């Protein structure tokens, strides 16, 4: 289900669900981001930090944001990196 939602650009719908996101969503996003090519992994990691933040795991969300902002070779724009640095 998660893969289908993300592939249809409906990942943000997962954030709109009430309550804390399930641990299986965090596990899926982490694993999928590791296996995906750069543009897709950026999208998955961007969704992951938001899921972690919603779940109350601010430290883990900050680690993901740091990785997004500083990892070389991802194709992320300066504007994207700046938004990740200032997020959270």
Short mmCIF file of C-alpha atoms in Angstrom, two decimals:
data_model
loop_
_atom_site.label_atom_id
_atom_site.label_comp_id
_atom_site.label_asym_id
_atom_site.label_seq_id
_atom_site.Cartn_x
_atom_site.Cartn_y
_atom_site.Cartn_z
CA UNK A 1 0.00 0.00 0.00
CA UNK A 2 2.80 2.44 0.92
CA UNK A 3 4.63 1.83 -2.34
CA UNK A 4 1.47 2.45 -4.35
CA UNK A 5 0.69 5.70 -2.52
CA UNK A 6 4.23 6.99 -2.99
CA UNK A 7 4.32 5.97 -6.67
CA UNK A 8 1.09 7.92 -7.25
CA UNK A 9 2.56 10.99 -5.47
CA UNK A 10 0.10 10.51 -2.62
CA UNK A 11 2.72 10.16 0.09
CA UNK A 12 1.50 13.34 1.73
CA UNK A 13 -1.83 11.58 2.31
CA UNK A 14 -0.01 9.34 4.77
CA UNK A 15 0.81 12.42 6.84
CA UNK A 16 -2.80 13.52 6.98
CA UNK A 17 -3.91 10.37 8.79
CA UNK A 18 -4.80 10.94 12.42
CA UNK A 19 -2.50 9.63 15.10
CA UNK A 20 1.13 8.67 14.94
CA UNK A 21 2.31 7.04 11.72
CA UNK A 22 2.84 3.28 12.05
CA UNK A 23 6.37 1.97 12.52
CA UNK A 24 5.94 -0.05 9.32
CA UNK A 25 5.71 3.20 7.35
CA UNK A 26 9.02 4.41 8.79
CA UNK A 27 10.61 1.06 8.02
CA UNK A 28 9.28 1.08 4.45
CA UNK A 29 10.45 4.64 3.74
CA UNK A 30 13.94 3.98 5.14
CA UNK A 31 14.39 0.79 3.13
CA UNK A 32 12.91 2.23 -0.06
CA UNK A 33 15.11 5.34 0.15
CA UNK A 34 18.25 3.19 0.46
CA UNK A 35 17.35 1.26 -2.69
CA UNK A 36 15.99 4.09 -4.84
CA UNK A 37 18.02 6.22 -7.27
CA UNK A 38 18.83 9.80 -6.20
CA UNK A 39 15.70 11.71 -7.29
CA UNK A 40 13.32 9.13 -5.84
CA UNK A 41 15.36 8.71 -2.67
CA UNK A 42 15.20 12.46 -2.03
CA UNK A 43 11.42 12.32 -2.21
CA UNK A 44 11.27 9.31 0.11
CA UNK A 45 13.65 10.86 2.63
CA UNK A 46 11.72 14.12 2.53
CA UNK A 47 8.61 12.16 3.40
CA UNK A 48 10.47 10.14 6.04
CA UNK A 49 11.58 13.16 8.07
CA UNK A 50 8.00 14.44 8.09
CA UNK A 51 6.72 11.05 9.26
CA UNK A 52 9.36 10.93 11.99
CA UNK A 53 8.49 14.44 13.12
CA UNK A 54 4.79 13.58 13.25
CA UNK A 55 5.62 10.47 15.27
CA UNK A 56 7.44 12.65 17.80
CA UNK A 57 10.93 11.41 16.92
CA UNK A 58 12.48 14.83 16.37
CA UNK A 59 16.07 13.63 16.72
CA UNK A 60 15.69 11.01 13.98
CA UNK A 61 13.93 13.59 11.80
CA UNK A 62 16.84 15.99 12.33
CA UNK A 63 19.33 13.30 11.27
CA UNK A 64 17.38 12.69 8.05
CA UNK A 65 17.21 16.44 7.38
CA UNK A 66 20.95 16.78 7.93
CA UNK A 67 21.60 13.97 5.47
CA UNK A 68 19.30 15.53 2.89
CA UNK A 69 20.97 18.92 3.24
CA UNK A 70 24.59 17.77 3.18
CA UNK A 71 24.83 14.58 1.11
CA UNK A 72 26.76 15.26 -2.12
CA UNK A 73 25.79 13.86 -5.49
CA UNK A 74 22.04 13.74 -4.92
CA UNK A 75 21.10 16.37 -7.47
CA UNK A 76 19.37 18.44 -4.79
CA UNK A 77 19.19 22.13 -5.56
CA UNK A 78 20.50 24.82 -3.25
CA UNK A 79 16.91 25.89 -2.54
CA UNK A 80 16.00 22.33 -1.53
CA UNK A 81 19.03 22.06 0.73
CA UNK A 82 18.24 25.39 2.36
CA UNK A 83 14.65 24.33 3.00
CA UNK A 84 15.85 21.13 4.67
CA UNK A 85 18.34 23.03 6.84
CA UNK A 86 15.60 25.39 8.00
CA UNK A 87 12.90 22.71 8.40
CA UNK A 88 11.84 20.95 11.52
#
